[in-house]
Tab-separated table of N, CA and C in Angstrom:
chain	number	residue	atom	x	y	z
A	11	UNK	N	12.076	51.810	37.730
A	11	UNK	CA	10.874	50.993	37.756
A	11	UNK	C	10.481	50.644	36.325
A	12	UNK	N	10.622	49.359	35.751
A	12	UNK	CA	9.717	48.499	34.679
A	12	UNK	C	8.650	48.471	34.935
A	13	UNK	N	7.982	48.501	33.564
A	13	UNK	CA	6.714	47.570	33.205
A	13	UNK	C	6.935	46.369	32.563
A	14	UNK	N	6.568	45.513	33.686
A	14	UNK	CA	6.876	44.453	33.275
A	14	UNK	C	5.612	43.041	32.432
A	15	UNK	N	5.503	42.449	31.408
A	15	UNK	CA	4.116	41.941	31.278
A	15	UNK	C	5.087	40.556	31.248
A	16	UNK	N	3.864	39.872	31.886
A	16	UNK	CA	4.086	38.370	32.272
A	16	UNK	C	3.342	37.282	31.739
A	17	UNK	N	3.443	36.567	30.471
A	17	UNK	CA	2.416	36.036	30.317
A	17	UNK	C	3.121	34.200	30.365
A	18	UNK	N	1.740	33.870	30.522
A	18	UNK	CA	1.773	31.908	31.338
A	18	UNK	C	0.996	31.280	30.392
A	19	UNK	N	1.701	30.412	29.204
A	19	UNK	CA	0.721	28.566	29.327
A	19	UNK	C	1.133	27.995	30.241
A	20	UNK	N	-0.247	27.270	30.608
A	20	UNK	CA	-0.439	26.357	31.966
A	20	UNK	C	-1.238	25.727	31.965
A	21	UNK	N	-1.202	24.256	31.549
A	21	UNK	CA	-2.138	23.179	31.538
A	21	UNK	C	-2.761	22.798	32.991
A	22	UNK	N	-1.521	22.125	33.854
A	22	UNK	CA	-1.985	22.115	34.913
A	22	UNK	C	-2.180	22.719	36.065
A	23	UNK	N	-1.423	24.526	36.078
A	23	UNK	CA	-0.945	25.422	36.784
A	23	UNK	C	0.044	25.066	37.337
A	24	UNK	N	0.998	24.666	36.830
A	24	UNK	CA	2.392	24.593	37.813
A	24	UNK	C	3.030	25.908	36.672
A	25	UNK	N	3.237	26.042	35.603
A	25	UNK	CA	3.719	27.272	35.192
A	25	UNK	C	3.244	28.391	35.684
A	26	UNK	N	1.599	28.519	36.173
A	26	UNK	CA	1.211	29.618	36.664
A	26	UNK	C	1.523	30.096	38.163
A	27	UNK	N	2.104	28.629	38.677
A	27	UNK	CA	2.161	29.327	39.703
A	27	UNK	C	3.455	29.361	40.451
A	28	UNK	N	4.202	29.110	39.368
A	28	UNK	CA	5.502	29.804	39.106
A	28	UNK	C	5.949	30.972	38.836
A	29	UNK	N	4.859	31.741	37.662
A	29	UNK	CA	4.746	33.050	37.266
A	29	UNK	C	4.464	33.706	38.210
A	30	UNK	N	3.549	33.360	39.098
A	30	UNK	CA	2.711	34.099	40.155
A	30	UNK	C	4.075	34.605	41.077
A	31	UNK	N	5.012	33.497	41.198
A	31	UNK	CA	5.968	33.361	42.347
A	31	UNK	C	7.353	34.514	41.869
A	32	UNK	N	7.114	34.096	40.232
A	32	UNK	CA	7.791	35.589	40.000
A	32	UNK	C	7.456	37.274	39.825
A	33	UNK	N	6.173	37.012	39.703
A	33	UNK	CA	5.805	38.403	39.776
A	33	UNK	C	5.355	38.627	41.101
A	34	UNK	N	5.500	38.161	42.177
A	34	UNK	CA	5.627	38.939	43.736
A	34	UNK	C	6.854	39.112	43.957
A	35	UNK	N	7.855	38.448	43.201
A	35	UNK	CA	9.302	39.145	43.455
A	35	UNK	C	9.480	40.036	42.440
A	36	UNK	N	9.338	40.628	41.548
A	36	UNK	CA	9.458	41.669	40.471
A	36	UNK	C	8.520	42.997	41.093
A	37	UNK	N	7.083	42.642	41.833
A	37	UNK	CA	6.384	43.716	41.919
A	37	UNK	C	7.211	44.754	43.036
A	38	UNK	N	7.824	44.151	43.555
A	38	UNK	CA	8.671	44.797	44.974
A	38	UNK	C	8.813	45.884	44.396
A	39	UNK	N	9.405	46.316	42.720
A	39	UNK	CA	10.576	47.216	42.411
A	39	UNK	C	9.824	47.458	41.343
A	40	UNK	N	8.556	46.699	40.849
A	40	UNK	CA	8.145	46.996	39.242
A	40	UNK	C	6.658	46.818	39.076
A	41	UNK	N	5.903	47.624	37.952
A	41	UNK	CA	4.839	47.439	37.425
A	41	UNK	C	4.655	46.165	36.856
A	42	UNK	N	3.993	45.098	37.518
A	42	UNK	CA	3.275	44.029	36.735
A	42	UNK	C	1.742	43.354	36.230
A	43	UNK	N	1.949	43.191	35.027
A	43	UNK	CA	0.662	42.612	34.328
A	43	UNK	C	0.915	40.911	33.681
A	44	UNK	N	0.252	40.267	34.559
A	44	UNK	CA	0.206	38.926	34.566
A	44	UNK	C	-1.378	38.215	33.477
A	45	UNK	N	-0.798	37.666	32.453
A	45	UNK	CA	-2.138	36.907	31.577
A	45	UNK	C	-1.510	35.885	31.086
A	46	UNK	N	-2.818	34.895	30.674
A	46	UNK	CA	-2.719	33.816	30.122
A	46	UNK	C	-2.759	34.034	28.480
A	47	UNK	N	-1.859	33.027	28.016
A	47	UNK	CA	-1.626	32.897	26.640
A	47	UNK	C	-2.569	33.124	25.753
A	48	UNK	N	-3.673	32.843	26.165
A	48	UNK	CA	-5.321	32.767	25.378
A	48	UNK	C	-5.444	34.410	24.825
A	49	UNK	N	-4.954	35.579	26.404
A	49	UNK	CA	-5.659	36.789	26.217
A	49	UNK	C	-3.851	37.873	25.764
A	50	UNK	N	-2.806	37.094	25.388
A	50	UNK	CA	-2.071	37.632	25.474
A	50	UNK	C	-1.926	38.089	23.683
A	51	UNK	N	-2.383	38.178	23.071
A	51	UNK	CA	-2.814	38.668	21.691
A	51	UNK	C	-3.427	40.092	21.437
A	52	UNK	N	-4.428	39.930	22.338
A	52	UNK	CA	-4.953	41.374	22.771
A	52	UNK	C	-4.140	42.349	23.220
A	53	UNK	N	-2.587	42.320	23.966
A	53	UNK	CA	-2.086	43.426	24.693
A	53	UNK	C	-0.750	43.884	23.509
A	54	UNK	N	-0.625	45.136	23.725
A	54	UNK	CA	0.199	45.828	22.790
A	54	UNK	C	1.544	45.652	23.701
A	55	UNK	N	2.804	45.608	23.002
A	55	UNK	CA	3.818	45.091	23.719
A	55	UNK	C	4.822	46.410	23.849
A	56	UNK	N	4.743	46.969	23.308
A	56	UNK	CA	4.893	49.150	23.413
A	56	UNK	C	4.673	49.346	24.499
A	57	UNK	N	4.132	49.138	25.312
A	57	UNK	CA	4.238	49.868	26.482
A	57	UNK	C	4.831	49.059	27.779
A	58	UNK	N	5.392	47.690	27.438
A	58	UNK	CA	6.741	47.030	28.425
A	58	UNK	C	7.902	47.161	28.145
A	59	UNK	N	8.367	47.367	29.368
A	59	UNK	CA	9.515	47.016	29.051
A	59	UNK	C	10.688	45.840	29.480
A	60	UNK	N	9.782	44.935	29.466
A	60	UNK	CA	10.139	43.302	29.636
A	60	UNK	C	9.482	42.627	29.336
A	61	UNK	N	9.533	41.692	29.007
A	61	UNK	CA	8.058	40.887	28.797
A	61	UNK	C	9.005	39.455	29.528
A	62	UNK	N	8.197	38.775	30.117
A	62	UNK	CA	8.399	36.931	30.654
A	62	UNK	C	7.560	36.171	30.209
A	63	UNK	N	7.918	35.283	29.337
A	63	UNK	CA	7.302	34.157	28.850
A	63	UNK	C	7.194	32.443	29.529
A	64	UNK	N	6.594	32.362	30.178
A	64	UNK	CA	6.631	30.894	30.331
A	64	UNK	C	5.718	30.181	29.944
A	65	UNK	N	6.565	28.837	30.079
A	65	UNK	CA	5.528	27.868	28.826
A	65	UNK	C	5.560	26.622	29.609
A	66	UNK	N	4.838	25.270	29.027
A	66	UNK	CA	4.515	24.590	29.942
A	66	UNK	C	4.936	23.388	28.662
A	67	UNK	N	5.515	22.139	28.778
A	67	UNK	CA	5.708	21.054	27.838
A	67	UNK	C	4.749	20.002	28.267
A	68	UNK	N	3.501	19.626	27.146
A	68	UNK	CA	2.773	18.702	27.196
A	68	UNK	C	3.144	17.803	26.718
A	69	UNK	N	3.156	16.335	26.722
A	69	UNK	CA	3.552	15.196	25.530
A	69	UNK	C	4.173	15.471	24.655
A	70	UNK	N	5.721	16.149	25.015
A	70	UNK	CA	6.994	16.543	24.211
A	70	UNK	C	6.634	18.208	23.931
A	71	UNK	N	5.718	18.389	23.763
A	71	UNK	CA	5.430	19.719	23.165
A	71	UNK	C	5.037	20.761	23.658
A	72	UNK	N	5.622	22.599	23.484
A	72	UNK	CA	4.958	23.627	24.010
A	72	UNK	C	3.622	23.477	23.116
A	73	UNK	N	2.897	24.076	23.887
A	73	UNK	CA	0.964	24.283	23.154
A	73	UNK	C	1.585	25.482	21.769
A	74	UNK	N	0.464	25.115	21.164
A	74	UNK	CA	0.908	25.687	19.676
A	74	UNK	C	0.884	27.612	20.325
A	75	UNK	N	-0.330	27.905	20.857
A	75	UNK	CA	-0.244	29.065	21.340
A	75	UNK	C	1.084	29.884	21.786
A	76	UNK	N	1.522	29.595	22.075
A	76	UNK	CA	2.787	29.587	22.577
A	76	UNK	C	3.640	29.941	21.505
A	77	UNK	N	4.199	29.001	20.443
A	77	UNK	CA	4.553	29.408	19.069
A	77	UNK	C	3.908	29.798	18.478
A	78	UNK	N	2.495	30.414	18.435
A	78	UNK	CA	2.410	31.258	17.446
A	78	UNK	C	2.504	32.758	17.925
A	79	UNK	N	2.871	32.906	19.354
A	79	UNK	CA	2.593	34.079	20.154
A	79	UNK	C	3.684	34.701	19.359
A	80	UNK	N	4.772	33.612	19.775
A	80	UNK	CA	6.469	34.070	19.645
A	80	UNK	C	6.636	34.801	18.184
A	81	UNK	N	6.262	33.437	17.489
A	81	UNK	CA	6.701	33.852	16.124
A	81	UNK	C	5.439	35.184	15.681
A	82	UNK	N	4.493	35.486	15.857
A	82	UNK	CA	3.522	36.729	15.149
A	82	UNK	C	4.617	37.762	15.684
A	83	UNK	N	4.619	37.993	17.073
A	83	UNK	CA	5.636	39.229	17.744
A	83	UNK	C	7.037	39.130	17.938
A	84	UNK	N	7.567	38.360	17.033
A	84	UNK	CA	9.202	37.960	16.975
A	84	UNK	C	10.115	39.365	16.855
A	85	UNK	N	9.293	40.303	15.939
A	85	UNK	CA	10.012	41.675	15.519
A	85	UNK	C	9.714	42.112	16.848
A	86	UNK	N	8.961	42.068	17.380
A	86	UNK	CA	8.731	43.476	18.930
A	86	UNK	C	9.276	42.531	19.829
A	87	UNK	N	9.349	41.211	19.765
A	87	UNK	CA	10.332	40.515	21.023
A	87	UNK	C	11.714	41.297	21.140
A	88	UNK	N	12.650	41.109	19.675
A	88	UNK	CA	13.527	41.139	19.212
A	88	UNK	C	13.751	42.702	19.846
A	89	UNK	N	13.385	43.877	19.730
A	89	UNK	CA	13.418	45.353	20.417
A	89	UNK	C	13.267	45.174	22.085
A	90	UNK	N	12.981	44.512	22.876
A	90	UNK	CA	12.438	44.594	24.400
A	90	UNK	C	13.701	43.790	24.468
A	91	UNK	N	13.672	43.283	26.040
A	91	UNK	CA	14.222	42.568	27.298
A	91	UNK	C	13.563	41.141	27.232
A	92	UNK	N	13.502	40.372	27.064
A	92	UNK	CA	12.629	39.102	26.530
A	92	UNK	C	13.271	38.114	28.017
A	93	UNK	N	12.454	38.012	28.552
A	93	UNK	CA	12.817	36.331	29.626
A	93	UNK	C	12.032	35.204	29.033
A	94	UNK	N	12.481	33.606	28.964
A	94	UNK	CA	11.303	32.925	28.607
A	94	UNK	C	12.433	31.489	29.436
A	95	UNK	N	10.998	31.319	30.017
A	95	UNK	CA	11.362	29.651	30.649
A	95	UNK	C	10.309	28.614	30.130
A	96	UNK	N	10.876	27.065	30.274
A	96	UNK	CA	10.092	26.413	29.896
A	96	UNK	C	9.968	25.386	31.293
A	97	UNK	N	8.660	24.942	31.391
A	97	UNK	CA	8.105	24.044	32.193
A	97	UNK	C	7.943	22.567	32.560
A	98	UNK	N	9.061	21.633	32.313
A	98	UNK	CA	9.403	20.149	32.068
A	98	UNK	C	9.386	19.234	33.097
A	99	UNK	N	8.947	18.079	33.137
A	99	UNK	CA	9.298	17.179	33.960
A	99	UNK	C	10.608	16.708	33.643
A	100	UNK	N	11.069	16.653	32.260
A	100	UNK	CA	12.417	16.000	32.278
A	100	UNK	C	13.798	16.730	32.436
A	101	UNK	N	12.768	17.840	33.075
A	101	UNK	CA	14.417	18.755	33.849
A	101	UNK	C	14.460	18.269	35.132
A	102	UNK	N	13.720	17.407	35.590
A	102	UNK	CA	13.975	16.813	37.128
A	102	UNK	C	15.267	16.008	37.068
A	103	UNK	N	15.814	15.812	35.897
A	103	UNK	CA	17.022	14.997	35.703
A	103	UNK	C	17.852	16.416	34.906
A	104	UNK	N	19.427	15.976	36.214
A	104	UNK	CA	20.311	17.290	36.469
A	104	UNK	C	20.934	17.307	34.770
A	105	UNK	N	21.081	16.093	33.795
A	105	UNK	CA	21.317	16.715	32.821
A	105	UNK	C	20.482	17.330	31.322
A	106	UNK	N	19.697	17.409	31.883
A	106	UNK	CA	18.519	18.070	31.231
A	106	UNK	C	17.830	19.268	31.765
A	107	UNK	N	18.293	19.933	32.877
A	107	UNK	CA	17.398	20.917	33.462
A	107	UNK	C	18.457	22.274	33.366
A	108	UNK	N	18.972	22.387	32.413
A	108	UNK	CA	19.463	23.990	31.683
A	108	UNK	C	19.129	24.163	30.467
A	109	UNK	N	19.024	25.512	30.177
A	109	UNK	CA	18.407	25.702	28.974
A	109	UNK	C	19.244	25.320	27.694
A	110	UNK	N	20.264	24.951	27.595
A	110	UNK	CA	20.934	24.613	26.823
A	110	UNK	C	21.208	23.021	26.217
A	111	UNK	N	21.093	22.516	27.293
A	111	UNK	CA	20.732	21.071	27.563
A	111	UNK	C	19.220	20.018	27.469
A	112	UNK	N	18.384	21.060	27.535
A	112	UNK	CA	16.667	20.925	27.526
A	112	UNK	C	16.397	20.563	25.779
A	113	UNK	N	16.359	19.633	26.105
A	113	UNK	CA	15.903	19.290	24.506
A	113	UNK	C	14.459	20.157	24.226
A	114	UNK	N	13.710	20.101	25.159
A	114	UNK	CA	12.205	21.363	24.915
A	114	UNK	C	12.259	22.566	24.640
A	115	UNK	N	13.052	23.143	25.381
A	115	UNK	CA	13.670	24.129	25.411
A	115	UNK	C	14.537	24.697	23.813
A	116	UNK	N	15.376	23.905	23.652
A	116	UNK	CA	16.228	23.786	22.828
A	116	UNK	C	15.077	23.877	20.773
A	117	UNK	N	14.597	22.786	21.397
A	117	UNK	CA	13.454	22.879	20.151
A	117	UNK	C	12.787	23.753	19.873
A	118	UNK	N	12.164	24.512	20.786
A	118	UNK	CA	11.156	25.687	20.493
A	118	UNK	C	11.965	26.738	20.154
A	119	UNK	N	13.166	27.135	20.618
A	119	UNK	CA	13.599	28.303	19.953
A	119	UNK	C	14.205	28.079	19.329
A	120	UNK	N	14.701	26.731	18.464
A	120	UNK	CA	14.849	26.767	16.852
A	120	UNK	C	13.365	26.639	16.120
A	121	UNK	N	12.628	26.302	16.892
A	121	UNK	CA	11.275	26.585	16.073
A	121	UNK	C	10.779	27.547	15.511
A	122	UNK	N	11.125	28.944	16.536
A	122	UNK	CA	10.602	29.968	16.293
A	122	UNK	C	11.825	31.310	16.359
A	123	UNK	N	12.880	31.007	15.990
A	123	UNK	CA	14.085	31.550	16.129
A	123	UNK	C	14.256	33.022	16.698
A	124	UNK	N	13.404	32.634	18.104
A	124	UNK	CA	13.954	33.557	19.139
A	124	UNK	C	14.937	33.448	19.878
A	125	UNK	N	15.670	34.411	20.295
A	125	UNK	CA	16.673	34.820	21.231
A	125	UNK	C	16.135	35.449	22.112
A	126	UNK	N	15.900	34.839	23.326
A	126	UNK	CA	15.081	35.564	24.438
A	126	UNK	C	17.065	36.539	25.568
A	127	UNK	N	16.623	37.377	25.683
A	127	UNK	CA	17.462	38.254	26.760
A	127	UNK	C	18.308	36.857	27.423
A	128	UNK	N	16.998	36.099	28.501
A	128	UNK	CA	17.419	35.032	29.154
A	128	UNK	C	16.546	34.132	29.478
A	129	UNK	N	17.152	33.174	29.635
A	129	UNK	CA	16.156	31.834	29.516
A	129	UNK	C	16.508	31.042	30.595
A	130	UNK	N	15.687	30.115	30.867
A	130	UNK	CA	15.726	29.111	32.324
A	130	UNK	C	14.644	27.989	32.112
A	131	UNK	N	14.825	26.445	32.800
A	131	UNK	CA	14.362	25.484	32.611
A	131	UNK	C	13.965	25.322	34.115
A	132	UNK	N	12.646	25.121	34.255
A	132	UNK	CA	12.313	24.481	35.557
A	132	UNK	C	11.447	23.113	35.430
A	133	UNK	N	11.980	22.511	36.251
A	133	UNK	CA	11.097	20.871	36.587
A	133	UNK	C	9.714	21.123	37.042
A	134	UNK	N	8.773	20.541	36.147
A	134	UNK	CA	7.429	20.592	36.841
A	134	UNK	C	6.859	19.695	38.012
A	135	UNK	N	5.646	19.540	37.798
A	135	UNK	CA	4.943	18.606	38.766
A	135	UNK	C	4.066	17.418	37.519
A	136	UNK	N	4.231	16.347	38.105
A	136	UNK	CA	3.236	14.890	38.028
A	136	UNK	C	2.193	15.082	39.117
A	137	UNK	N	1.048	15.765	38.712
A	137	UNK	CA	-0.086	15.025	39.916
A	137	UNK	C	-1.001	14.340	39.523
A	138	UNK	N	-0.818	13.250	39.304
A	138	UNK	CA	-1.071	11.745	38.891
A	138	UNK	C	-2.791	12.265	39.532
A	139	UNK	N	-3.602	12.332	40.712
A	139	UNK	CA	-5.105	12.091	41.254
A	139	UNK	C	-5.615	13.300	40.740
A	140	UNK	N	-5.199	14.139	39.690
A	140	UNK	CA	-5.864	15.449	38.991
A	140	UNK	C	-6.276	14.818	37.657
A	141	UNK	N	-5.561	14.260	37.567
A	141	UNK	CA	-5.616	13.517	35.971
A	141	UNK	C	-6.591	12.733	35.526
A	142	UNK	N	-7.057	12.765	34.526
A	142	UNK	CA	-8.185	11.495	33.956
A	142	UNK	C	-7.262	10.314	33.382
A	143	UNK	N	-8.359	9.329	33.640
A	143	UNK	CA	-7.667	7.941	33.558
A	143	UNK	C	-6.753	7.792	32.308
A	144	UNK	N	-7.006	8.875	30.970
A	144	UNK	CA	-6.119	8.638	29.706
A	144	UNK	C	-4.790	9.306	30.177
A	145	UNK	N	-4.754	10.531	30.711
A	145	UNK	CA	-3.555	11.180	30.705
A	145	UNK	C	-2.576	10.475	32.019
A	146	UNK	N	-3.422	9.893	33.138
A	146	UNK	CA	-2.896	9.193	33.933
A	146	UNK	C	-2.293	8.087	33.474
A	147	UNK	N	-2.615	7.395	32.961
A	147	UNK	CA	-1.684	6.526	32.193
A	147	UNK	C	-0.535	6.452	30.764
A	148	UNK	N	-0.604	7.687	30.123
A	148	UNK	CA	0.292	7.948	29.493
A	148	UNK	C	1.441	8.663	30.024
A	149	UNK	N	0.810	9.267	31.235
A	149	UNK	CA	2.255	9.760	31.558
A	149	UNK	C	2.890	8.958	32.749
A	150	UNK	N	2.172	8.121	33.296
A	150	UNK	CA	2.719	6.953	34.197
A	150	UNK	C	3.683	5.792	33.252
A	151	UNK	N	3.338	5.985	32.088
A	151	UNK	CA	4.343	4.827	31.092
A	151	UNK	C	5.377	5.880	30.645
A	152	UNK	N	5.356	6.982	30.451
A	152	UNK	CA	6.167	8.190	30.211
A	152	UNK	C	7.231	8.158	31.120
A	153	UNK	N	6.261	8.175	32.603
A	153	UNK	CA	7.437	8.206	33.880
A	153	UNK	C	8.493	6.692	34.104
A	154	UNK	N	7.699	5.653	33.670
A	154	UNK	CA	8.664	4.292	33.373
A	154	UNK	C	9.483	4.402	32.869
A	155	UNK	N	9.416	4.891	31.418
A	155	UNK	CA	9.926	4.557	31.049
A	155	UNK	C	11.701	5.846	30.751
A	156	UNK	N	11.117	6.546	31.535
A	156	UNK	CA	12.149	7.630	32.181
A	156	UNK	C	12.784	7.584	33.477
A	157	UNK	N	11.955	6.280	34.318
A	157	UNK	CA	12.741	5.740	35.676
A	157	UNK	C	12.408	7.378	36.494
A	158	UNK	N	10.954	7.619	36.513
A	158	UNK	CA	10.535	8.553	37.318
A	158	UNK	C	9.405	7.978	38.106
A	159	UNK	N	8.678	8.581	38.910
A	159	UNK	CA	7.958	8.308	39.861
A	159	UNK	C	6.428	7.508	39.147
A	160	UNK	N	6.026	6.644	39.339
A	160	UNK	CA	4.840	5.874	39.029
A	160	UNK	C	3.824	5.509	40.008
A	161	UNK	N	3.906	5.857	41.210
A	161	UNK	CA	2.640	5.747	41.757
A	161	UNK	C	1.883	7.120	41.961
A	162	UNK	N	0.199	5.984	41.295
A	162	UNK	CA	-0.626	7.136	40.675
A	162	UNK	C	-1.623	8.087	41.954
A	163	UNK	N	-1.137	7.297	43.165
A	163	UNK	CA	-2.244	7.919	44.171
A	163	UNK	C	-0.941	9.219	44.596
A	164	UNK	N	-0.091	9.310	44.276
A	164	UNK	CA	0.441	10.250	44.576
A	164	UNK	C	0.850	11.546	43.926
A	165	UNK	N	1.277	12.965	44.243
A	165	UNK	CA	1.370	13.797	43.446
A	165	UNK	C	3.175	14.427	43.586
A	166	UNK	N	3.528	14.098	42.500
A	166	UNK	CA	5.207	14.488	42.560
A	166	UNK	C	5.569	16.290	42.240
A	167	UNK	N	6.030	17.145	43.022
A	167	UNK	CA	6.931	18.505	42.211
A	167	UNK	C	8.061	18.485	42.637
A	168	UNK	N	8.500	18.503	41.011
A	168	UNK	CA	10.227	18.612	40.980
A	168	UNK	C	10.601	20.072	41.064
A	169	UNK	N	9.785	21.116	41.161
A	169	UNK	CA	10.351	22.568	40.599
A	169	UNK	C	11.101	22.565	41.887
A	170	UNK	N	12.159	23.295	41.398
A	170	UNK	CA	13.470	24.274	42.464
A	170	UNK	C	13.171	25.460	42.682
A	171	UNK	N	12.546	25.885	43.507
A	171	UNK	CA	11.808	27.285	43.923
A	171	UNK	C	12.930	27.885	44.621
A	172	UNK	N	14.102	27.610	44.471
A	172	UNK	CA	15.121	28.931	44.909
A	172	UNK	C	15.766	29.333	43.711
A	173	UNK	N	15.801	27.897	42.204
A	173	UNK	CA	16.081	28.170	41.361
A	173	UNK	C	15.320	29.306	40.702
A	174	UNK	N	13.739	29.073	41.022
A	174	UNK	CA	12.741	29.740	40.349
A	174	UNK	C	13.253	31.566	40.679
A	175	UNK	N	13.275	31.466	42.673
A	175	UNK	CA	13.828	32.976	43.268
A	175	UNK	C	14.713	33.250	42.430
A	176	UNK	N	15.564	32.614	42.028
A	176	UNK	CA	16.997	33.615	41.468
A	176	UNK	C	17.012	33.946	39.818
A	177	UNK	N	15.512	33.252	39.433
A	177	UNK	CA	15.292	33.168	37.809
A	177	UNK	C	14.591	35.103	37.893
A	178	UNK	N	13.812	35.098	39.250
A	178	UNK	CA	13.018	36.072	39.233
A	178	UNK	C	13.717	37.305	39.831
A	179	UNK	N	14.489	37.045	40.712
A	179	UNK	CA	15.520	38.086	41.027
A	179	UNK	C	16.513	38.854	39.945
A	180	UNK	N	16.719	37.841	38.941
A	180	UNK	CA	17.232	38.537	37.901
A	180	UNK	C	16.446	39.086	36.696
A	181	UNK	N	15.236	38.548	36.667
A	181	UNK	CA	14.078	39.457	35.987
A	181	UNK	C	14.036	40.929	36.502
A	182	UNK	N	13.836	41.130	37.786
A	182	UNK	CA	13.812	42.260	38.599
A	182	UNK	C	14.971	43.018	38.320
A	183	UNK	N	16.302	42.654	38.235
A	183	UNK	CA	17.556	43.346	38.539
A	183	UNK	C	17.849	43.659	37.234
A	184	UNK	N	17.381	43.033	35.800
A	184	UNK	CA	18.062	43.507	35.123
A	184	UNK	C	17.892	44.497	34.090
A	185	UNK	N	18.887	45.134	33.443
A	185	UNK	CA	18.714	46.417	33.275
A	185	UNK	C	18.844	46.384	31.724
């Protein structure tokens, strides 16, 4: 049995509730503590023994929080079991949705030159009628001009939630 700590950026909660989806498959077999990026400064990382990072890509970019989490605790990442996924719409397209291939992905951990244990890319959600009229339209010209979904009365999720099961099954399993 791990202790496992789980922490989520999540603009719109699709990372969170992804996290959520992995820590009911981890709790089966393990101690979990689930927080948001804001309060994840406060917790001492000594007493996990995993930590899962997920992150969420806004207008090209993880939230700075996020990199500065990584890089302050890079030395105590570097000693643990490290998982970290990132949260993209432009992994809804099959050659962009591995971590190796994820240009988001790819960027942040030369940003902050972590080596996470293991890493994974999941497709988010567009819900265009959550949005205020600025972000609704930048990411409706975003989605044009990526030949993705543009109507705004509707709400699109690309995530692969068996991809997500087997991201979290191997959180759980590994040793």
């Amino acid at each position: 049995m791990s202790n496992i700590l789980m922490v989520h950026s999540s603009v719109d909660g699709q990372t969170e509730k992804i996290l959520n989806h992995l820590r009911q498959i981890c709790e089966a077999h393990h101690t979990v503590t689930l927080v948001p990026i804001a309060h994840a400064n406060n917790i001492s990382l000594k007493t996990f023994d995993k930590i899962v990072i997920g992150a969420c890509v806004r207008y090209g970019k993880h939230r700075p929080q996020v990199h500065n989490f990584v890089k302050s605790r890079l030395d105590q990442l570097k000693m643990k079991k490290t998982f970290f996924f990132s949260v993209n719409v432009v992994a809804r397209k099959v050659e962009k949705s591995t971590p190796n291939k994820n240009p988001y992905m790819r960027k942040f951990l030369a940003d902050t030159s972590w080596r996470p244990t293991k890493k994974e890319v999941f497709a988010g959600k567009v819900d265009y009628p959550k949005y205020g009229i600025f972000d609704k339209n930048i990411i409706r010209l975003i989605m044009f001009l990526t030949k993705g979904p543009t109507d705004t009365t509707r709400c699109y999720e690309f995530t692969d939630w068996n991809k997500v099961t087997k991201f979290g099954k191997l959180v759980s399993q590994f040793n």
